[in-house]
Short mmCIF file of C-alpha atoms in Angstrom, two decimals:
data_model
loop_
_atom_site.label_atom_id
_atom_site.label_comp_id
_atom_site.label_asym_id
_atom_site.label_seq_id
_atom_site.Cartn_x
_atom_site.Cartn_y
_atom_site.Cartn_z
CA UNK A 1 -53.04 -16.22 120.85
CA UNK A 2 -54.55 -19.39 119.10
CA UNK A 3 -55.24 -19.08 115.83
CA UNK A 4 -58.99 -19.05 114.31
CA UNK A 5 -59.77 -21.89 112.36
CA UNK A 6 -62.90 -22.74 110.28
CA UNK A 7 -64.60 -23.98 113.37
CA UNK A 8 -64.63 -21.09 115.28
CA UNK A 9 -66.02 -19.52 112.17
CA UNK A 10 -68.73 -21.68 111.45
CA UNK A 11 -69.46 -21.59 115.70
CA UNK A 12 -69.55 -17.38 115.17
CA UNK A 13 -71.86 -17.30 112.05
CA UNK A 14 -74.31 -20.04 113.42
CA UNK A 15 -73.51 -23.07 110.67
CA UNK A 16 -72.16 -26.12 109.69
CA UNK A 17 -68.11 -26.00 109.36
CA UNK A 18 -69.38 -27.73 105.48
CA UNK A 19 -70.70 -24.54 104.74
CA UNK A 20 -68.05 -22.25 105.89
CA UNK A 21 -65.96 -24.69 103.79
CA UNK A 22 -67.83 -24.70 100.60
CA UNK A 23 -68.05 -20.73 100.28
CA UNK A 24 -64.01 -20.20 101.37
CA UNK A 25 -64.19 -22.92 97.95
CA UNK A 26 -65.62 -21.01 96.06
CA UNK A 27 -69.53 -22.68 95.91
CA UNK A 28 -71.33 -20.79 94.41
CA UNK A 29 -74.58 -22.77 96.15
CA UNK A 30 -74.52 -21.18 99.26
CA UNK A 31 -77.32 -18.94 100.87
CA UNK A 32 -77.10 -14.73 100.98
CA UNK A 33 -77.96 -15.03 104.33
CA UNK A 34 -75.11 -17.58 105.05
CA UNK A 35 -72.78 -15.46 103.23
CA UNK A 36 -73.12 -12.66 105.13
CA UNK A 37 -72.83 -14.29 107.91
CA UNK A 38 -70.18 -16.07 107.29
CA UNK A 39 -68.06 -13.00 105.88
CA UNK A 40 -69.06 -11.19 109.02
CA UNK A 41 -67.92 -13.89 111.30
CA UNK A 42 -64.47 -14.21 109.12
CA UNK A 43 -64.02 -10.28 110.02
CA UNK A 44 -64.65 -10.76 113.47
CA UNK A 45 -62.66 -13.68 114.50
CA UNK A 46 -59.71 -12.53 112.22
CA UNK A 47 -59.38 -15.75 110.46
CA UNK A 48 -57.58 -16.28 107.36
CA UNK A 49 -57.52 -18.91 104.50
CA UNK A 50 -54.43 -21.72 104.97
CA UNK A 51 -53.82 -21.74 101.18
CA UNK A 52 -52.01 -24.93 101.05
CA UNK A 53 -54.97 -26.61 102.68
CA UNK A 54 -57.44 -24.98 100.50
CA UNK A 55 -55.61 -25.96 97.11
CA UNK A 56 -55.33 -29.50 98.35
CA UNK A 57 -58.95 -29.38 97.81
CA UNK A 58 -59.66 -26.97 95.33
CA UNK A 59 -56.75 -28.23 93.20
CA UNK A 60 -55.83 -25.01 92.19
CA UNK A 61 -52.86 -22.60 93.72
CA UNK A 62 -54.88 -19.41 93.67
CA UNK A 63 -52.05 -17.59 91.37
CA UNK A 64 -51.32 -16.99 87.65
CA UNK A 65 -47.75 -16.76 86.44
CA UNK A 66 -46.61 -13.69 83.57
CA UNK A 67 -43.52 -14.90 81.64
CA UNK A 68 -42.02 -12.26 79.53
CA UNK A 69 -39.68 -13.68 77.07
CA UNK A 70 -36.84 -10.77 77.09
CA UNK A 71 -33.85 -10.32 78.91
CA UNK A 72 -34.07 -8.15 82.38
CA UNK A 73 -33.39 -5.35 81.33
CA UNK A 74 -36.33 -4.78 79.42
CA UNK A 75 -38.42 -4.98 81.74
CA UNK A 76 -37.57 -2.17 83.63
CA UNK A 77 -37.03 0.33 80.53
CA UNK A 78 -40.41 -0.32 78.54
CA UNK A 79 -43.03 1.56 79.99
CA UNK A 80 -45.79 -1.07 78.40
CA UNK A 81 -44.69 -4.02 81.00
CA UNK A 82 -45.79 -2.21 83.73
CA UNK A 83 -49.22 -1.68 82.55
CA UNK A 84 -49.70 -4.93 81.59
CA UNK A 85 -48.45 -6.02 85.45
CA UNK A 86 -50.67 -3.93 87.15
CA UNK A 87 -53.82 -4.53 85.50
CA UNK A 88 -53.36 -8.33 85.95
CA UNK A 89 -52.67 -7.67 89.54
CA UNK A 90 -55.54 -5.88 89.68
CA UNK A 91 -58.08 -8.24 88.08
CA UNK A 92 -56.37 -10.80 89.80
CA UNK A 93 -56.92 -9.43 93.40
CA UNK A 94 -60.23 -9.57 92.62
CA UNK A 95 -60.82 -13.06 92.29
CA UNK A 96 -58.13 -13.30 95.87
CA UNK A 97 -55.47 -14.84 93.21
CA UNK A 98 -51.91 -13.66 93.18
CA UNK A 99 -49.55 -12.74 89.95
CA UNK A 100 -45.78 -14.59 90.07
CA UNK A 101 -43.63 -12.79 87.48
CA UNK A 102 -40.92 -14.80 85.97
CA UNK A 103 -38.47 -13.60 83.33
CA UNK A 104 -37.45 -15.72 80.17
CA UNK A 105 -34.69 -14.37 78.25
CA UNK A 106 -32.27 -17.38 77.86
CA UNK A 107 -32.57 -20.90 77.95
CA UNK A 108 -31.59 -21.48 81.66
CA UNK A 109 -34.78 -18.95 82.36
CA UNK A 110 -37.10 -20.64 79.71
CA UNK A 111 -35.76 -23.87 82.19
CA UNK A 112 -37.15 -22.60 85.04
CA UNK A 113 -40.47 -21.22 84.09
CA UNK A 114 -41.20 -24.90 82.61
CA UNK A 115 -40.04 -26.65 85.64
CA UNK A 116 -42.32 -24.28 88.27
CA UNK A 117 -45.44 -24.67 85.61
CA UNK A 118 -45.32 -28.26 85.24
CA UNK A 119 -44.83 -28.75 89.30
CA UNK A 120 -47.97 -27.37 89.27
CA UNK A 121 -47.60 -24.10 90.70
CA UNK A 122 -50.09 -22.06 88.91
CA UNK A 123 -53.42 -22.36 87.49
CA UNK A 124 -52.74 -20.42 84.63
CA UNK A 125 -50.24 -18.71 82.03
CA UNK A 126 -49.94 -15.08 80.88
CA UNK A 127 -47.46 -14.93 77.90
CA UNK A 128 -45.92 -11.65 76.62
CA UNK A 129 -43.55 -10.60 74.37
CA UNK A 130 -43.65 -14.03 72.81
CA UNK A 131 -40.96 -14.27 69.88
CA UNK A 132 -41.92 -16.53 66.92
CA UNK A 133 -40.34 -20.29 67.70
CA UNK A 134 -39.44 -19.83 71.09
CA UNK A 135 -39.20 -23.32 72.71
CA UNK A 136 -40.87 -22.34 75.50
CA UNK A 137 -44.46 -22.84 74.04
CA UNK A 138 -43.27 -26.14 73.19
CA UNK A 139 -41.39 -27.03 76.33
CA UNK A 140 -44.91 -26.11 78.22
CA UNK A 141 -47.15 -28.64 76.85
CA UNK A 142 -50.61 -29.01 75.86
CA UNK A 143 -51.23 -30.99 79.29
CA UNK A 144 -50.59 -27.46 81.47
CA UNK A 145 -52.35 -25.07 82.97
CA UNK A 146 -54.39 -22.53 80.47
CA UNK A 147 -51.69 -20.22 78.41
CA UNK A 148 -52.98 -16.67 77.01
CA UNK A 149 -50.77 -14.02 75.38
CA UNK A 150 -51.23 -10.29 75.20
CA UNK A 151 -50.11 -10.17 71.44
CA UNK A 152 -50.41 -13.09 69.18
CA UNK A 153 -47.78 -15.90 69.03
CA UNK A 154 -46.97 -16.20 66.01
CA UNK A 155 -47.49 -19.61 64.60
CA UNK A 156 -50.09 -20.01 67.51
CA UNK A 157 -52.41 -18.41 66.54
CA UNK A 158 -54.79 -21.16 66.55
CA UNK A 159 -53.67 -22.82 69.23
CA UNK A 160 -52.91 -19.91 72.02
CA UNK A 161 -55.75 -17.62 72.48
CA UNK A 162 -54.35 -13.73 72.70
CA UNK A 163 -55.42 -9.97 72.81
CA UNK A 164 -53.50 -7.48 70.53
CA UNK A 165 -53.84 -3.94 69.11
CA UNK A 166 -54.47 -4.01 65.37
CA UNK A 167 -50.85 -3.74 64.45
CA UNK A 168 -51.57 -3.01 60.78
CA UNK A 169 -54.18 -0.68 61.05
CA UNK A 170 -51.64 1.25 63.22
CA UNK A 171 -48.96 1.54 61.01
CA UNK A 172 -51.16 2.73 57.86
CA UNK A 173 -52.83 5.10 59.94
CA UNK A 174 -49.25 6.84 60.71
CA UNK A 175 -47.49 6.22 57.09
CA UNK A 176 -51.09 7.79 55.80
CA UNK A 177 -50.37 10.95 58.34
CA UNK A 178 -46.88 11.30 56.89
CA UNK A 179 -47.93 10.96 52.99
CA UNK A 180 -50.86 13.50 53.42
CA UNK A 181 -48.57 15.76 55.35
CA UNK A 182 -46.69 16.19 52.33
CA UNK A 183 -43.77 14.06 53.23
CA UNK A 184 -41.82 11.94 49.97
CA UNK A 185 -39.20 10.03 51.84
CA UNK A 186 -40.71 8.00 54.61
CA UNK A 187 -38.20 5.59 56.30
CA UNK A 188 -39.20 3.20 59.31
CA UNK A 189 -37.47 1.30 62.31
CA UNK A 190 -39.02 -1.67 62.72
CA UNK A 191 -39.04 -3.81 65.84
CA UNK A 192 -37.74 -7.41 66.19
CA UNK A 193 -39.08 -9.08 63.36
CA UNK A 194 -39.75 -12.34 65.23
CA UNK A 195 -42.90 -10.56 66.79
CA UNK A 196 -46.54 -9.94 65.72
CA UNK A 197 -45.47 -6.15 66.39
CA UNK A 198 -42.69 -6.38 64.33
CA UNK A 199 -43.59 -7.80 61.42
CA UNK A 200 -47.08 -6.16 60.97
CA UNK A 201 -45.99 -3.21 61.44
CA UNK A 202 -43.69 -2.98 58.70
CA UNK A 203 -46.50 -4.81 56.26
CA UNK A 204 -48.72 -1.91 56.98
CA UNK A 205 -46.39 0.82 56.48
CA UNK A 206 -45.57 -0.99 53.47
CA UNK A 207 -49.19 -1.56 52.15
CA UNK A 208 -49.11 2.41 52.08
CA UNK A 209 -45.92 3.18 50.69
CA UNK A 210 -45.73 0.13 47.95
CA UNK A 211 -43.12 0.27 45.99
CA UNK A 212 -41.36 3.08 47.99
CA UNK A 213 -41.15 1.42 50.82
CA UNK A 214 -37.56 0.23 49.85
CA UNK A 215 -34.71 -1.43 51.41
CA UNK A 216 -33.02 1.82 52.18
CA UNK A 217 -35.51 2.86 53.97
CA UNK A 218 -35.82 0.27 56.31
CA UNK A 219 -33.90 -0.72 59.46
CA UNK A 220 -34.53 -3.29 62.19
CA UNK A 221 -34.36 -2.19 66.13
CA UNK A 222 -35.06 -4.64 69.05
CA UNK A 223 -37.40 -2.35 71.20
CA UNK A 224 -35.03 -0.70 73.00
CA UNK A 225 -33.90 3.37 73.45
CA UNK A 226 -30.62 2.49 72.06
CA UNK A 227 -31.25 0.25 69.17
CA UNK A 228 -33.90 3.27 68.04
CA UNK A 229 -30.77 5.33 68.04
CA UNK A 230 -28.69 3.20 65.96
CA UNK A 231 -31.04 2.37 63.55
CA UNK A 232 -31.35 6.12 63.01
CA UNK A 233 -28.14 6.77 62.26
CA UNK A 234 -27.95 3.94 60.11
CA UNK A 235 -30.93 4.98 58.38
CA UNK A 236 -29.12 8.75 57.89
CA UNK A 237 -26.03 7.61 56.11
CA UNK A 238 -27.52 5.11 54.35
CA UNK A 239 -30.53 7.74 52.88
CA UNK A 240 -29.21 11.39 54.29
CA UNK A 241 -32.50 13.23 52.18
CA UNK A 242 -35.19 10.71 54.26
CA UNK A 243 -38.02 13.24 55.33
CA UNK A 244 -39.75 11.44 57.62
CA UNK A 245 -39.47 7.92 60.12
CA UNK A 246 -41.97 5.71 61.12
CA UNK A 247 -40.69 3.90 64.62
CA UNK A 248 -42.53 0.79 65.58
CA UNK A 249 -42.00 1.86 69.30
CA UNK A 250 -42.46 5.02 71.33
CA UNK A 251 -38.70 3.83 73.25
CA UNK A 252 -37.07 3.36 70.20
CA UNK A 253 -38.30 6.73 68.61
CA UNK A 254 -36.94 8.42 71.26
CA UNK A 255 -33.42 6.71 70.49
CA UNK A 256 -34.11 7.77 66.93
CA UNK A 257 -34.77 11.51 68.19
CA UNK A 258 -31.17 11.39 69.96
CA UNK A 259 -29.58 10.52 67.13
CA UNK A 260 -31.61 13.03 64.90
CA UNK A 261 -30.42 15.64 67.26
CA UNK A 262 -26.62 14.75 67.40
CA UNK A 263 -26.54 14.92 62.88
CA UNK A 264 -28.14 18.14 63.49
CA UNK A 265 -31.72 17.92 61.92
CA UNK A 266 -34.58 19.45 63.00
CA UNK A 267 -37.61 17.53 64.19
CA UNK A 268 -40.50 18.11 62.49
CA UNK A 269 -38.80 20.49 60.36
CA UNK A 270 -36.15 18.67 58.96
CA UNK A 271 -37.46 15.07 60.14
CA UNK A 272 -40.90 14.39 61.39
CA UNK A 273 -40.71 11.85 63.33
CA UNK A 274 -43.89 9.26 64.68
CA UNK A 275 -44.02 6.43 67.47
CA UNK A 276 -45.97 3.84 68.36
CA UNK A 277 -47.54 2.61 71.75
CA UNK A 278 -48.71 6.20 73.26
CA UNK A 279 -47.04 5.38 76.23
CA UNK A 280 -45.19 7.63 78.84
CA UNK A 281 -42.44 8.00 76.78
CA UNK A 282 -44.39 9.75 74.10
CA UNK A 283 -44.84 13.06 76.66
CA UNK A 284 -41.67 13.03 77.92
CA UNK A 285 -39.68 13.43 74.82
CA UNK A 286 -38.63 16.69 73.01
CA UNK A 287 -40.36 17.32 71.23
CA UNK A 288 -43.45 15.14 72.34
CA UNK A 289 -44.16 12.27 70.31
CA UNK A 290 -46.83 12.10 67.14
CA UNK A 291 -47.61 8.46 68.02
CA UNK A 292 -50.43 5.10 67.62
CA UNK A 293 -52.19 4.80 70.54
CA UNK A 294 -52.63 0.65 71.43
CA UNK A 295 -55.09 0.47 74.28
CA UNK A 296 -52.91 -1.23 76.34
CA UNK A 297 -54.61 -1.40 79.35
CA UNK A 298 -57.82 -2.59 77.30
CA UNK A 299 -55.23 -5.35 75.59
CA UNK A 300 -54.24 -6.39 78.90
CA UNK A 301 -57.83 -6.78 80.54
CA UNK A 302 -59.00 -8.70 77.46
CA UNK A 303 -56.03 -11.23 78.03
CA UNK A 304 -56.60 -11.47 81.83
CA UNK A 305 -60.59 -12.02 80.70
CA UNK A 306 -59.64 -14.72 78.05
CA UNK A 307 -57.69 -16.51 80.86
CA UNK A 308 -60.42 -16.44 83.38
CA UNK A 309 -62.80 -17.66 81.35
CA UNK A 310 -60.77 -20.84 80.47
CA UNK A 311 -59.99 -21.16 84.38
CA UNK A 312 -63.77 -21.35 84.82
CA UNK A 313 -64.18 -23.71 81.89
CA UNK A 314 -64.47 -22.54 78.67
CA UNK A 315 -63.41 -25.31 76.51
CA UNK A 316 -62.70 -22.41 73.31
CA UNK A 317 -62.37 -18.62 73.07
CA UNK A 318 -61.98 -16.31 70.39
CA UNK A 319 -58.66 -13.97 69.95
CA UNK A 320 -59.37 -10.19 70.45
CA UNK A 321 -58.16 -7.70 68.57
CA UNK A 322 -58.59 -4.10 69.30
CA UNK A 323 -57.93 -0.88 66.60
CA UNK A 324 -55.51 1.75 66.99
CA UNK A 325 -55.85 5.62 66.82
CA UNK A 326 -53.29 8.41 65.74
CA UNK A 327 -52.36 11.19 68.10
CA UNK A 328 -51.04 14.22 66.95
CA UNK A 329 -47.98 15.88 68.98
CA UNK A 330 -45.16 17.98 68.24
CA UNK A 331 -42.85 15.64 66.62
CA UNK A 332 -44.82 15.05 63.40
#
């Protein structure tokens, strides 16, 4: 069978093939009653968009590209990258624009997400997990598409317009749970301290704690299940009386739970333990996580809205940050 083209649209809805053209471009001049015609004719002759045609015109490529700056494995064992991915999908598919997911962990992937931006192969850029002075900010230029980040860039700030949970806030609100709950030696696992979630995390646990927030107390994970674990242990010998650990991340408390079960103390009795994140990890650990909730979902709309308003022209917009709130489980 021949193919439908815009002609034998524009022939089934009753106007010009200028008008069939200008609302598949997104016009927003166009009549209701041409609309609906048009979108009823479209149904009924089965015709569908050439893309490549339509960008030639539009001089856009209809998709966004999400470049997560972590090796491969990550993505696949954090819970939070998935929630991200399919709220942008889904805000996304509203506007008939696709999401390209590209990975960059090392330098030949940072490489190859510069080469397909710069060919011009997306109208826009969704950064996450941004560490501070990765090249790849650089390397993308202020003469691409639109960047956005779901958490701040640090250095950036200014200059790339993001949506993050109120990293701070979070962390007093849980080193405030462990001080009232009677609790005298609070230790923390921090994440990657190259990151917004990193390093604010640890000031607000320390703004609590002050001058107890030593040294001793302190050790450094990168995120994942098993860092959480080592850092644990680490944190045992080094301070065998701690009471209680903050974890920057609900994956890396349960690492920290595994190792607090193989020296044999008892969680909350011995150990309370709290996360961060509130994600599906939280529910599934024993016992279930006391934890910060980040809206993550909420984080991840407000980046995707941020982007879309530059696509449409914004020449400015204003970084969104969103608070926290403590939830109470068994672990704490």
């Amino acid at each position: 069978m021949k193919r439908p083209t815009i002609h034998d649209v524009a022939a089934a809805a009753g106007v010009s093939r200028g008008t069939v053209s200008r609302l598949l471009n997104g016009d927003k001049y166009v009549s209701p009653a041409a609309r609906v015609a048009i979108e009823r004719a479209i149904s009924e002759t089965g015709y569908v968009v050439n893309r490549v045609a339509r960008s030639l015109v539009t001089q856009r490529t209809g998709s966004v590209v999400m470049v997560l700056s972590e090796p491969h494995e990550k993505l696949f064992e954090d819970p939070n990258y998935s929630t991200m991915i399919r709220v942008a999908i889904r805000m996304l598919a509203e506007r008939d624009m696709s999401l390209v997911m590209m990975l960059a962990g090392d330098e030949g992937d940072r490489e190859r997400v510069v080469r397909y931006v710069r060919g011009g192969h997306a109208d826009g850029v969704l950064l996450v997990s941004t560490h501070a002075g990765d090249p790849l900010v650089g390397l993308l230029g202020s003469g691409g598409p639109p960047a956005v980040s779901c958490g701040a860039v640090i250095g950036q700030e200014h200059v790339i317009p993001y949506a993050a949970a109120d990293e701070r806030l979070g962390a007093r609100q849980m080193t405030e749970y462990f001080v009232r709950q009677g609790r005298r030696r609070i230790a923390m696992i921090t994440g990657p301290m190259d990151t917004p979630g990193g390093i604010q995390r640890l000031e607000g646990f320390a703004e609590v704690l002050g001058r107890k927030a030593s040294r001793r107390l302190i050790a450094h994970g990168d995120w994942t299940q098993a860092s959480g674990e080592r850092a644990m242990a680490e944190l045992l010998e080094r301070s065998p009386d701690l009471d209680a650990v903050f974890v920057a991340s609900d994956l890396m408390a349960a690492g920290a739970l595994a190792a607090l079960r193989a020296a044999g103390r008892r969680v909350p009795d011995d150990v309370a333990v709290g996360g961060f994140d509130d994600s599906a990890v939280a529910v599934s650990t024993h016992p279930p996580l006391t934890t910060i909730r980040q809206p993550l979902a909420e984080m991840a709309q407000e980046t995707m809205r941020l982007l879309f308003a530059l696509l449409d022209g914004a020449g400015h917009v204003d970084p969104v940050v969103l608070p926290t709130e403590l939830v109470v489980r068994e672990s704490g």
